[in-house]
Amino acid sequence: MDKLIIGSHVSFNKQNQLVGSALEAISYGATTFMFYTGAPQNTVRYNIDDKLTKDALKLMVENDINIENVVIHAPYIINLANAANRDFGISFLRQELNRARRLGINKVVLHPGSHVGIGVEEGIKNIAHCLNEVPEAKDVAICLETMAGKGSEIASNLEELKKIMDLVVYPLYICIDTCHLNDAGYDMSDFDKFLELFDQIIGLSKIKCVHINDSVNPISSHKDRHANIGFGTIGFDNLIKIIYHEKLKDVPKILETPYTSLSGERLYPPYKFEIEMIKNKKFDEKLIENIDSYYK
Ligand code: FE
Ligand code: FE
Ligand code: ZN
């Protein structure tokens, strides 16, 4: 059997950089990971220390993490759909792709953006126009994320993603997010049907990353609130089918589920225990209790 490529969002800090991220992923029993190269809500970025990157690579090789499966998430303040901050968005995205390349990482997940009142069609044109000014994307794959359709978010349906892809001069890829798809109106309990539709509109080979999240809200709610695996409206069994789907076996699966605890005061990462449940293919209703007693 092929080895499951599963991991989670991890941190990336100035001092330890990729070494810290890799160690965190290893502590969760993960075979991949995803991180922001700095705070997702601001543009403060540190210089990459190549010595740390080299140490991290060694650590990853020793622990069965293939860097080809590691993913960077672009900061969500970049909004290419809104012309107001277009130049900033382009230059920051270019820097981010250069940082990815310097770290040896070949996938960057990007939220396409929100049109903020100018309309979907204008928003799509803006996104494509900006992306066409990012030559670095020939070396690092930009993966547009499927969105929940919260506010004026673009790309809560496959047709909009396809339009962006058609307007851009180099190949773009896709990161599907199970919570976002559910909230956007796609039924995750019939995933084969979704993949069939995806294949018709975009093509299955374009999927380079899968975000695995349960959802707090029902289908078509357009809310985007992630739930722990098995604690939401998609449910454990449906998520397991997606995670182990034959057609996605070579694609990294990344958990972005919320930190949690019994009291709700200090919160702890759920990933070690969620990954364990996923490997066992068995839901553990004591998940939160286990997390709590492990980290407390
Ligand atoms: Fe995202
Ligand atoms: Fe996501
Ligand atoms: Zn989300």
PDB file of C-alpha atoms and ligand atoms in Angstrom:
ATOM      1  CA  MET A   1       0.000   0.000   0.000  1.00  0.00           C
ATOM      2  CA  ASP A   2       1.141   3.506  -0.710  1.00  0.00           C
ATOM      3  CA  LYS A   3       2.089   5.578   2.261  1.00  0.00           C
ATOM      4  CA  LEU A   4      -0.531   8.107   3.300  1.00  0.00           C
ATOM      5  CA  ILE A   5       0.675  11.678   2.725  1.00  0.00           C
ATOM      6  CA  ILE A   6      -0.873  13.480   5.668  1.00  0.00           C
ATOM      7  CA  GLY A   7       0.126  16.451   7.788  1.00  0.00           C
ATOM      8  CA  SER A   8      -1.138  19.698   9.168  1.00  0.00           C
ATOM      9  CA  HIS A   9      -0.579  23.361   9.356  1.00  0.00           C
ATOM     10  CA  VAL A  10       2.559  24.030  11.466  1.00  0.00           C
ATOM     11  CA  SER A  11       4.389  27.183  12.590  1.00  0.00           C
ATOM     12  CA  PHE A  12       7.472  28.752  11.018  1.00  0.00           C
ATOM     13  CA  ASN A  13       9.430  31.090  13.268  1.00  0.00           C
ATOM     14  CA  LYS A  14      12.397  33.381  12.780  1.00  0.00           C
ATOM     15  CA  GLN A  15      14.758  31.430  15.014  1.00  0.00           C
ATOM     16  CA  ASN A  16      14.301  27.830  13.871  1.00  0.00           C
ATOM     17  CA  GLN A  17      12.589  28.317  10.503  1.00  0.00           C
ATOM     18  CA  LEU A  18      12.107  25.062   8.550  1.00  0.00           C
ATOM     19  CA  VAL A  19      13.803  23.021  11.322  1.00  0.00           C
ATOM     20  CA  GLY A  20      11.097  24.125  13.759  1.00  0.00           C
ATOM     21  CA  SER A  21       8.331  23.371  11.246  1.00  0.00           C
ATOM     22  CA  ALA A  22       9.726  19.913  10.463  1.00  0.00           C
ATOM     23  CA  LEU A  23      10.137  19.063  14.164  1.00  0.00           C
ATOM     24  CA  GLU A  24       6.548  20.103  14.832  1.00  0.00           C
ATOM     25  CA  ALA A  25       5.289  17.931  11.953  1.00  0.00           C
ATOM     26  CA  ILE A  26       7.371  14.976  13.184  1.00  0.00           C
ATOM     27  CA  SER A  27       5.875  15.399  16.682  1.00  0.00           C
ATOM     28  CA  TYR A  28       2.423  14.867  15.104  1.00  0.00           C
ATOM     29  CA  GLY A  29       3.483  11.708  13.264  1.00  0.00           C
ATOM     30  CA  ALA A  30       2.958  13.559   9.965  1.00  0.00           C
ATOM     31  CA  THR A  31       4.448  12.737   6.550  1.00  0.00           C
ATOM     32  CA  THR A  32       4.076  16.310   5.254  1.00  0.00           C
ATOM     33  CA  PHE A  33       3.196  19.812   6.501  1.00  0.00           C
ATOM     34  CA  MET A  34       2.081  23.296   5.480  1.00  0.00           C
ATOM     35  CA  PHE A  35       3.101  26.681   6.887  1.00  0.00           C
ATOM     36  CA  TYR A  36       2.986  30.436   6.400  1.00  0.00           C
ATOM     37  CA  THR A  37       6.480  31.927   5.991  1.00  0.00           C
ATOM     38  CA  GLY A  38       5.406  34.630   8.482  1.00  0.00           C
ATOM     39  CA  ALA A  39       2.191  35.818  10.122  1.00  0.00           C
ATOM     40  CA  PRO A  40      -0.653  35.263   7.615  1.00  0.00           C
ATOM     41  CA  GLN A  41      -2.193  38.636   8.417  1.00  0.00           C
ATOM     42  CA  ASN A  42       0.932  40.767   7.915  1.00  0.00           C
ATOM     43  CA  THR A  43       3.890  41.088   5.555  1.00  0.00           C
ATOM     44  CA  VAL A  44       6.787  40.986   8.036  1.00  0.00           C
ATOM     45  CA  ARG A  45       9.126  38.313   6.650  1.00  0.00           C
ATOM     46  CA  TYR A  46      12.572  37.209   7.843  1.00  0.00           C
ATOM     47  CA  ASN A  47      15.537  36.287   5.708  1.00  0.00           C
ATOM     48  CA  ILE A  48      15.832  32.586   5.017  1.00  0.00           C
ATOM     49  CA  ASP A  49      18.804  30.964   6.749  1.00  0.00           C
ATOM     50  CA  ASP A  50      20.141  28.345   4.308  1.00  0.00           C
ATOM     51  CA  LYS A  51      21.977  26.452   7.053  1.00  0.00           C
ATOM     52  CA  LEU A  52      18.653  25.869   8.839  1.00  0.00           C
ATOM     53  CA  THR A  53      17.046  24.765   5.565  1.00  0.00           C
ATOM     54  CA  LYS A  54      19.837  22.242   5.045  1.00  0.00           C
ATOM     55  CA  ASP A  55      19.444  20.892   8.594  1.00  0.00           C
ATOM     56  CA  ALA A  56      15.679  20.674   8.088  1.00  0.00           C
ATOM     57  CA  LEU A  57      16.079  18.684   4.878  1.00  0.00           C
ATOM     58  CA  LYS A  58      18.260  16.123   6.646  1.00  0.00           C
ATOM     59  CA  LEU A  59      15.703  15.848   9.436  1.00  0.00           C
ATOM     60  CA  MET A  60      12.901  15.392   6.903  1.00  0.00           C
ATOM     61  CA  VAL A  61      14.734  12.672   4.979  1.00  0.00           C
ATOM     62  CA  GLU A  62      15.381  10.796   8.244  1.00  0.00           C
ATOM     63  CA  ASN A  63      11.704  11.035   9.171  1.00  0.00           C
ATOM     64  CA  ASP A  64      10.084  10.046   5.891  1.00  0.00           C
ATOM     65  CA  ILE A  65       8.921  13.537   4.919  1.00  0.00           C
ATOM     66  CA  ASN A  66       9.394  14.231   1.213  1.00  0.00           C
ATOM     67  CA  ILE A  67       9.873  17.961   0.609  1.00  0.00           C
ATOM     68  CA  GLU A  68       7.992  17.542  -2.696  1.00  0.00           C
ATOM     69  CA  ASN A  69       4.850  17.154  -0.571  1.00  0.00           C
ATOM     70  CA  VAL A  70       5.437  20.181   1.663  1.00  0.00           C
ATOM     71  CA  VAL A  71       3.241  23.227   1.033  1.00  0.00           C
ATOM     72  CA  ILE A  72       3.464  26.955   1.748  1.00  0.00           C
ATOM     73  CA  HIS A  73       0.262  28.977   2.223  1.00  0.00           C
ATOM     74  CA  ALA A  74       0.438  32.547   0.907  1.00  0.00           C
ATOM     75  CA  PRO A  75      -0.769  35.147   3.441  1.00  0.00           C
ATOM     76  CA  TYR A  76      -4.482  35.803   3.206  1.00  0.00           C
ATOM     77  CA  ILE A  77      -4.002  39.574   3.171  1.00  0.00           C
ATOM     78  CA  ILE A  78      -3.046  39.276  -0.477  1.00  0.00           C
ATOM     79  CA  ASN A  79      -6.197  40.108  -2.444  1.00  0.00           C
ATOM     80  CA  LEU A  80      -5.507  40.029  -6.164  1.00  0.00           C
ATOM     81  CA  ALA A  81      -9.187  40.513  -7.041  1.00  0.00           C
ATOM     82  CA  ASN A  82      -9.280  44.020  -5.649  1.00  0.00           C
ATOM     83  CA  ALA A  83      -7.480  46.591  -7.773  1.00  0.00           C
ATOM     84  CA  ALA A  84      -6.885  48.881  -4.793  1.00  0.00           C
ATOM     85  CA  ASN A  85      -3.779  47.014  -3.651  1.00  0.00           C
ATOM     86  CA  ARG A  86      -2.794  45.230  -6.816  1.00  0.00           C
ATOM     87  CA  ASP A  87       0.886  46.267  -7.028  1.00  0.00           C
ATOM     88  CA  PHE A  88       1.426  45.329  -3.426  1.00  0.00           C
ATOM     89  CA  GLY A  89      -0.214  41.952  -3.968  1.00  0.00           C
ATOM     90  CA  ILE A  90       1.882  41.168  -7.030  1.00  0.00           C
ATOM     91  CA  SER A  91       5.197  42.111  -5.466  1.00  0.00           C
ATOM     92  CA  PHE A  92       4.459  40.300  -2.244  1.00  0.00           C
ATOM     93  CA  LEU A  93       3.379  37.131  -4.067  1.00  0.00           C
ATOM     94  CA  ARG A  94       6.560  37.241  -6.151  1.00  0.00           C
ATOM     95  CA  GLN A  95       8.659  37.492  -2.998  1.00  0.00           C
ATOM     96  CA  GLU A  96       6.712  34.645  -1.457  1.00  0.00           C
ATOM     97  CA  LEU A  97       7.370  32.384  -4.446  1.00  0.00           C
ATOM     98  CA  ASN A  98      11.060  33.270  -4.273  1.00  0.00           C
ATOM     99  CA  ARG A  99      11.098  32.354  -0.596  1.00  0.00           C
ATOM    100  CA  ALA A 100       9.413  29.042  -1.410  1.00  0.00           C
ATOM    101  CA  ARG A 101      12.009  28.269  -4.068  1.00  0.00           C
ATOM    102  CA  ARG A 102      14.847  29.185  -1.712  1.00  0.00           C
ATOM    103  CA  LEU A 103      13.388  26.725   0.828  1.00  0.00           C
ATOM    104  CA  GLY A 104      13.117  24.023  -1.844  1.00  0.00           C
ATOM    105  CA  ILE A 105       9.314  23.981  -1.702  1.00  0.00           C
ATOM    106  CA  ASN A 106       7.391  23.746  -4.950  1.00  0.00           C
ATOM    107  CA  LYS A 107       3.733  24.406  -4.007  1.00  0.00           C
ATOM    108  CA  VAL A 108       2.172  27.635  -2.768  1.00  0.00           C
ATOM    109  CA  VAL A 109      -1.536  27.728  -1.905  1.00  0.00           C
ATOM    110  CA  LEU A 110      -3.279  31.013  -2.676  1.00  0.00           C
ATOM    111  CA  HIS A 111      -6.769  32.349  -1.932  1.00  0.00           C
ATOM    112  CA  PRO A 112      -7.900  33.835  -5.264  1.00  0.00           C
ATOM    113  CA  GLY A 113      -9.409  36.875  -3.528  1.00  0.00           C
ATOM    114  CA  SER A 114     -12.595  38.819  -2.784  1.00  0.00           C
ATOM    115  CA  HIS A 115     -14.064  41.252  -5.280  1.00  0.00           C
ATOM    116  CA  VAL A 116     -15.369  43.592  -2.540  1.00  0.00           C
ATOM    117  CA  GLY A 117     -18.237  45.002  -4.589  1.00  0.00           C
ATOM    118  CA  ILE A 118     -16.765  45.305  -8.091  1.00  0.00           C
ATOM    119  CA  GLY A 119     -18.380  42.017  -9.184  1.00  0.00           C
ATOM    120  CA  VAL A 120     -17.185  38.489  -9.902  1.00  0.00           C
ATOM    121  CA  GLU A 121     -16.241  39.075 -13.552  1.00  0.00           C
ATOM    122  CA  GLU A 122     -14.079  42.137 -12.784  1.00  0.00           C
ATOM    123  CA  GLY A 123     -12.563  40.306  -9.837  1.00  0.00           C
ATOM    124  CA  ILE A 124     -11.605  37.341 -12.011  1.00  0.00           C
ATOM    125  CA  LYS A 125     -10.014  39.645 -14.591  1.00  0.00           C
ATOM    126  CA  ASN A 126      -7.991  41.353 -11.876  1.00  0.00           C
ATOM    127  CA  ILE A 127      -6.792  38.049 -10.440  1.00  0.00           C
ATOM    128  CA  ALA A 128      -5.691  36.785 -13.857  1.00  0.00           C
ATOM    129  CA  HIS A 129      -4.050  40.092 -14.722  1.00  0.00           C
ATOM    130  CA  CYS A 130      -2.019  39.991 -11.493  1.00  0.00           C
ATOM    131  CA  LEU A 131      -1.066  36.345 -11.857  1.00  0.00           C
ATOM    132  CA  ASN A 132       0.210  37.041 -15.364  1.00  0.00           C
ATOM    133  CA  GLU A 133       2.754  39.376 -13.763  1.00  0.00           C
ATOM    134  CA  VAL A 134       4.233  36.665 -11.580  1.00  0.00           C
ATOM    135  CA  PRO A 135       6.888  34.928 -13.719  1.00  0.00           C
ATOM    136  CA  GLU A 136       8.150  33.016 -10.651  1.00  0.00           C
ATOM    137  CA  ALA A 137       5.047  30.823 -10.946  1.00  0.00           C
ATOM    138  CA  LYS A 138       6.783  28.904 -13.743  1.00  0.00           C
ATOM    139  CA  ASP A 139       9.066  27.341 -11.123  1.00  0.00           C
ATOM    140  CA  VAL A 140       6.725  27.098  -8.130  1.00  0.00           C
ATOM    141  CA  ALA A 141       3.177  25.788  -8.601  1.00  0.00           C
ATOM    142  CA  ILE A 142       0.500  28.227  -7.501  1.00  0.00           C
ATOM    143  CA  CYS A 143      -2.470  26.230  -6.188  1.00  0.00           C
ATOM    144  CA  LEU A 144      -5.683  28.266  -6.123  1.00  0.00           C
ATOM    145  CA  GLU A 145      -7.834  27.250  -3.169  1.00  0.00           C
ATOM    146  CA  THR A 146     -11.536  26.441  -3.478  1.00  0.00           C
ATOM    147  CA  MET A 147     -13.310  28.964  -1.224  1.00  0.00           C
ATOM    148  CA  ALA A 148     -16.445  28.855   0.941  1.00  0.00           C
ATOM    149  CA  GLY A 149     -18.038  31.898  -0.685  1.00  0.00           C
ATOM    150  CA  LYS A 150     -17.947  34.000   2.467  1.00  0.00           C
ATOM    151  CA  GLY A 151     -18.593  37.681   1.738  1.00  0.00           C
ATOM    152  CA  SER A 152     -17.492  38.445  -1.817  1.00  0.00           C
ATOM    153  CA  GLU A 153     -14.967  35.601  -2.113  1.00  0.00           C
ATOM    154  CA  ILE A 154     -14.289  34.446  -5.653  1.00  0.00           C
ATOM    155  CA  ALA A 155     -13.752  30.744  -6.452  1.00  0.00           C
ATOM    156  CA  SER A 156     -16.495  29.141  -4.398  1.00  0.00           C
ATOM    157  CA  ASN A 157     -17.348  27.225  -7.557  1.00  0.00           C
ATOM    158  CA  LEU A 158     -15.282  25.291 -10.071  1.00  0.00           C
ATOM    159  CA  GLU A 159     -16.425  27.388 -13.024  1.00  0.00           C
ATOM    160  CA  GLU A 160     -14.838  30.530 -11.560  1.00  0.00           C
ATOM    161  CA  LEU A 161     -11.568  28.695 -10.928  1.00  0.00           C
ATOM    162  CA  LYS A 162     -11.588  27.441 -14.498  1.00  0.00           C
ATOM    163  CA  LYS A 163     -12.105  30.983 -15.813  1.00  0.00           C
ATOM    164  CA  ILE A 164      -9.054  32.211 -13.899  1.00  0.00           C
ATOM    165  CA  MET A 165      -6.978  29.278 -15.137  1.00  0.00           C
ATOM    166  CA  ASP A 166      -7.976  29.974 -18.749  1.00  0.00           C
ATOM    167  CA  LEU A 167      -6.898  33.620 -18.507  1.00  0.00           C
ATOM    168  CA  VAL A 168      -3.452  32.908 -17.076  1.00  0.00           C
ATOM    169  CA  VAL A 169      -0.552  32.222 -19.449  1.00  0.00           C
ATOM    170  CA  TYR A 170       1.110  29.477 -17.368  1.00  0.00           C
ATOM    171  CA  PRO A 171      -0.428  26.388 -15.714  1.00  0.00           C
ATOM    172  CA  LEU A 172      -2.204  26.922 -12.409  1.00  0.00           C
ATOM    173  CA  TYR A 173      -3.134  24.159  -9.982  1.00  0.00           C
ATOM    174  CA  ILE A 174      -5.837  23.660  -7.367  1.00  0.00           C
ATOM    175  CA  CYS A 175      -6.005  23.059  -3.637  1.00  0.00           C
ATOM    176  CA  ILE A 176      -9.412  21.683  -2.650  1.00  0.00           C
ATOM    177  CA  ASP A 177     -10.599  22.341   0.916  1.00  0.00           C
ATOM    178  CA  THR A 178     -13.321  20.014   2.221  1.00  0.00           C
ATOM    179  CA  CYS A 179     -14.809  22.559   4.654  1.00  0.00           C
ATOM    180  CA  HIS A 180     -14.885  25.242   1.965  1.00  0.00           C
ATOM    181  CA  LEU A 181     -16.421  22.870  -0.595  1.00  0.00           C
ATOM    182  CA  ASN A 182     -19.142  21.847   1.864  1.00  0.00           C
ATOM    183  CA  ASP A 183     -19.884  25.453   2.755  1.00  0.00           C
ATOM    184  CA  ALA A 184     -19.894  26.387  -0.933  1.00  0.00           C
ATOM    185  CA  GLY A 185     -22.581  23.763  -1.655  1.00  0.00           C
ATOM    186  CA  TYR A 186     -20.700  20.643  -2.822  1.00  0.00           C
ATOM    187  CA  ASP A 187     -21.856  17.424  -1.161  1.00  0.00           C
ATOM    188  CA  MET A 188     -18.818  15.807   0.468  1.00  0.00           C
ATOM    189  CA  SER A 189     -20.824  12.656   1.238  1.00  0.00           C
ATOM    190  CA  ASP A 190     -20.792  11.905  -2.504  1.00  0.00           C
ATOM    191  CA  PHE A 191     -17.137  12.607  -3.211  1.00  0.00           C
ATOM    192  CA  ASP A 192     -16.971  10.422  -6.329  1.00  0.00           C
ATOM    193  CA  LYS A 193     -19.616  12.606  -7.881  1.00  0.00           C
ATOM    194  CA  PHE A 194     -17.630  15.718  -6.938  1.00  0.00           C
ATOM    195  CA  LEU A 195     -14.424  14.309  -8.457  1.00  0.00           C
ATOM    196  CA  GLU A 196     -16.296  13.464 -11.644  1.00  0.00           C
ATOM    197  CA  LEU A 197     -17.557  17.032 -11.880  1.00  0.00           C
ATOM    198  CA  PHE A 198     -14.081  18.386 -11.084  1.00  0.00           C
ATOM    199  CA  ASP A 199     -12.598  16.211 -13.799  1.00  0.00           C
ATOM    200  CA  GLN A 200     -15.114  17.493 -16.354  1.00  0.00           C
ATOM    201  CA  ILE A 201     -14.608  21.163 -15.555  1.00  0.00           C
ATOM    202  CA  ILE A 202     -10.918  21.403 -14.563  1.00  0.00           C
ATOM    203  CA  GLY A 203      -9.204  18.002 -14.761  1.00  0.00           C
ATOM    204  CA  LEU A 204      -8.214  15.807 -11.826  1.00  0.00           C
ATOM    205  CA  SER A 205      -4.479  16.082 -12.513  1.00  0.00           C
ATOM    206  CA  LYS A 206      -4.667  19.739 -11.451  1.00  0.00           C
ATOM    207  CA  ILE A 207      -5.307  18.876  -7.790  1.00  0.00           C
ATOM    208  CA  LYS A 208      -1.977  19.315  -5.991  1.00  0.00           C
ATOM    209  CA  CYS A 209      -3.139  19.723  -2.399  1.00  0.00           C
ATOM    210  CA  VAL A 210      -6.167  18.786  -0.281  1.00  0.00           C
ATOM    211  CA  HIS A 211      -7.113  20.648   2.898  1.00  0.00           C
ATOM    212  CA  ILE A 212      -8.918  18.212   5.180  1.00  0.00           C
ATOM    213  CA  ASN A 213     -11.295  19.961   7.578  1.00  0.00           C
ATOM    214  CA  ASP A 214     -14.684  19.165   9.000  1.00  0.00           C
ATOM    215  CA  SER A 215     -17.198  22.041   8.940  1.00  0.00           C
ATOM    216  CA  VAL A 216     -19.121  23.635  11.806  1.00  0.00           C
ATOM    217  CA  ASN A 217     -21.928  24.602   9.425  1.00  0.00           C
ATOM    218  CA  PRO A 218     -24.273  22.781   7.034  1.00  0.00           C
ATOM    219  CA  ILE A 219     -23.777  22.492   3.277  1.00  0.00           C
ATOM    220  CA  SER A 220     -24.181  25.785   1.324  1.00  0.00           C
ATOM    221  CA  SER A 221     -23.816  27.933   4.475  1.00  0.00           C
ATOM    222  CA  HIS A 222     -20.947  30.072   3.030  1.00  0.00           C
ATOM    223  CA  LYS A 223     -19.480  30.464   6.527  1.00  0.00           C
ATOM    224  CA  ASP A 224     -15.944  28.954   6.496  1.00  0.00           C
ATOM    225  CA  ARG A 225     -15.618  27.707  10.052  1.00  0.00           C
ATOM    226  CA  HIS A 226     -13.436  24.619  10.349  1.00  0.00           C
ATOM    227  CA  ALA A 227     -14.286  21.829  12.821  1.00  0.00           C
ATOM    228  CA  ASN A 228     -12.138  19.016  14.205  1.00  0.00           C
ATOM    229  CA  ILE A 229     -12.209  15.767  12.210  1.00  0.00           C
ATOM    230  CA  GLY A 230     -15.468  13.932  12.952  1.00  0.00           C
ATOM    231  CA  PHE A 231     -16.922  16.818  14.963  1.00  0.00           C
ATOM    232  CA  GLY A 232     -18.629  18.643  12.116  1.00  0.00           C
ATOM    233  CA  THR A 233     -21.323  18.278   9.491  1.00  0.00           C
ATOM    234  CA  ILE A 234     -19.150  16.383   6.959  1.00  0.00           C
ATOM    235  CA  GLY A 235     -18.353  13.653   9.449  1.00  0.00           C
ATOM    236  CA  PHE A 236     -15.543  11.175  10.033  1.00  0.00           C
ATOM    237  CA  ASP A 237     -16.518   8.478   7.522  1.00  0.00           C
ATOM    238  CA  ASN A 238     -16.907  10.891   4.623  1.00  0.00           C
ATOM    239  CA  LEU A 239     -13.543  12.505   5.408  1.00  0.00           C
ATOM    240  CA  ILE A 240     -11.843   9.093   5.609  1.00  0.00           C
ATOM    241  CA  LYS A 241     -13.186   8.232   2.144  1.00  0.00           C
ATOM    242  CA  ILE A 242     -11.709  11.461   0.793  1.00  0.00           C
ATOM    243  CA  ILE A 243      -8.357  11.013   2.565  1.00  0.00           C
ATOM    244  CA  TYR A 244      -7.937   7.447   1.276  1.00  0.00           C
ATOM    245  CA  HIS A 245      -9.409   8.060  -2.178  1.00  0.00           C
ATOM    246  CA  GLU A 246      -7.418   6.154  -4.787  1.00  0.00           C
ATOM    247  CA  LYS A 247      -7.486   9.085  -7.225  1.00  0.00           C
ATOM    248  CA  LEU A 248      -5.876  11.411  -4.675  1.00  0.00           C
ATOM    249  CA  LYS A 249      -3.304   9.011  -3.269  1.00  0.00           C
ATOM    250  CA  ASP A 250      -0.281  11.027  -4.445  1.00  0.00           C
ATOM    251  CA  VAL A 251      -1.680  14.376  -3.279  1.00  0.00           C
ATOM    252  CA  PRO A 252      -0.692  15.780   0.146  1.00  0.00           C
ATOM    253  CA  LYS A 253      -3.560  16.062   2.671  1.00  0.00           C
ATOM    254  CA  ILE A 254      -3.281  18.929   5.155  1.00  0.00           C
ATOM    255  CA  LEU A 255      -5.341  19.392   8.326  1.00  0.00           C
ATOM    256  CA  GLU A 256      -6.293  22.967   9.241  1.00  0.00           C
ATOM    257  CA  THR A 257      -8.602  22.061  12.100  1.00  0.00           C
ATOM    258  CA  PRO A 258      -8.876  24.304  15.161  1.00  0.00           C
ATOM    259  CA  TYR A 259      -6.757  24.122  18.310  1.00  0.00           C
ATOM    260  CA  THR A 260      -8.886  22.818  21.150  1.00  0.00           C
ATOM    261  CA  SER A 261      -9.116  21.830  24.853  1.00  0.00           C
ATOM    262  CA  LEU A 262     -11.737  20.809  27.386  1.00  0.00           C
ATOM    263  CA  SER A 263     -11.900  24.153  29.162  1.00  0.00           C
ATOM    264  CA  GLY A 264     -11.469  26.230  26.002  1.00  0.00           C
ATOM    265  CA  GLU A 265      -8.987  28.472  27.850  1.00  0.00           C
ATOM    266  CA  ARG A 266      -5.539  27.344  26.728  1.00  0.00           C
ATOM    267  CA  LEU A 267      -5.868  25.655  23.348  1.00  0.00           C
ATOM    268  CA  TYR A 268      -3.736  22.776  22.060  1.00  0.00           C
ATOM    269  CA  PRO A 269      -2.981  21.467  18.559  1.00  0.00           C
ATOM    270  CA  PRO A 270      -5.269  18.534  17.661  1.00  0.00           C
ATOM    271  CA  TYR A 271      -3.089  17.186  14.845  1.00  0.00           C
ATOM    272  CA  LYS A 272      -1.180  14.360  16.568  1.00  0.00           C
ATOM    273  CA  PHE A 273      -4.471  12.840  17.690  1.00  0.00           C
ATOM    274  CA  GLU A 274      -6.402  13.521  14.501  1.00  0.00           C
ATOM    275  CA  ILE A 275      -3.617  11.933  12.429  1.00  0.00           C
ATOM    276  CA  GLU A 276      -3.702   8.922  14.727  1.00  0.00           C
ATOM    277  CA  MET A 277      -7.485   8.557  14.238  1.00  0.00           C
ATOM    278  CA  ILE A 278      -7.055   8.879  10.484  1.00  0.00           C
ATOM    279  CA  LYS A 279      -4.336   6.216  10.404  1.00  0.00           C
ATOM    280  CA  ASN A 280      -6.572   3.903  12.478  1.00  0.00           C
ATOM    281  CA  LYS A 281      -9.616   4.813  10.342  1.00  0.00           C
ATOM    282  CA  LYS A 282     -11.561   4.812  13.583  1.00  0.00           C
ATOM    283  CA  PHE A 283     -13.314   7.798  15.128  1.00  0.00           C
ATOM    284  CA  ASP A 284     -12.417   8.453  18.766  1.00  0.00           C
ATOM    285  CA  GLU A 285     -15.129  10.427  20.528  1.00  0.00           C
ATOM    286  CA  LYS A 286     -12.640  11.102  23.339  1.00  0.00           C
ATOM    287  CA  LEU A 287     -10.401  13.103  20.972  1.00  0.00           C
ATOM    288  CA  ILE A 288     -10.640  16.381  22.912  1.00  0.00           C
ATOM    289  CA  GLU A 289     -10.075  14.640  26.272  1.00  0.00           C
ATOM    290  CA  ASN A 290      -6.981  12.907  24.860  1.00  0.00           C
ATOM    291  CA  ILE A 291      -5.553  16.143  23.491  1.00  0.00           C
ATOM    292  CA  ASP A 292      -6.217  17.883  26.783  1.00  0.00           C
ATOM    293  CA  SER A 293      -4.511  15.296  28.971  1.00  0.00           C
ATOM    294  CA  TYR A 294      -1.521  14.986  26.619  1.00  0.00           C
ATOM    295  CA  TYR A 295      -0.596  18.668  26.462  1.00  0.00           C
ATOM    296  CA  LYS A 296      -1.758  19.870  29.892  1.00  0.00           C
TER     297      LYS A 296
HETATM  298 FE    FE B   1      -6.533  28.645   2.877  1.00  0.00          FE
HETATM  299 FE    FE B   2      -7.889  25.669   3.507  1.00  0.00          FE
HETATM  300 ZN    ZN B   3     -11.068  28.055   5.683  1.00  0.00          ZN
END
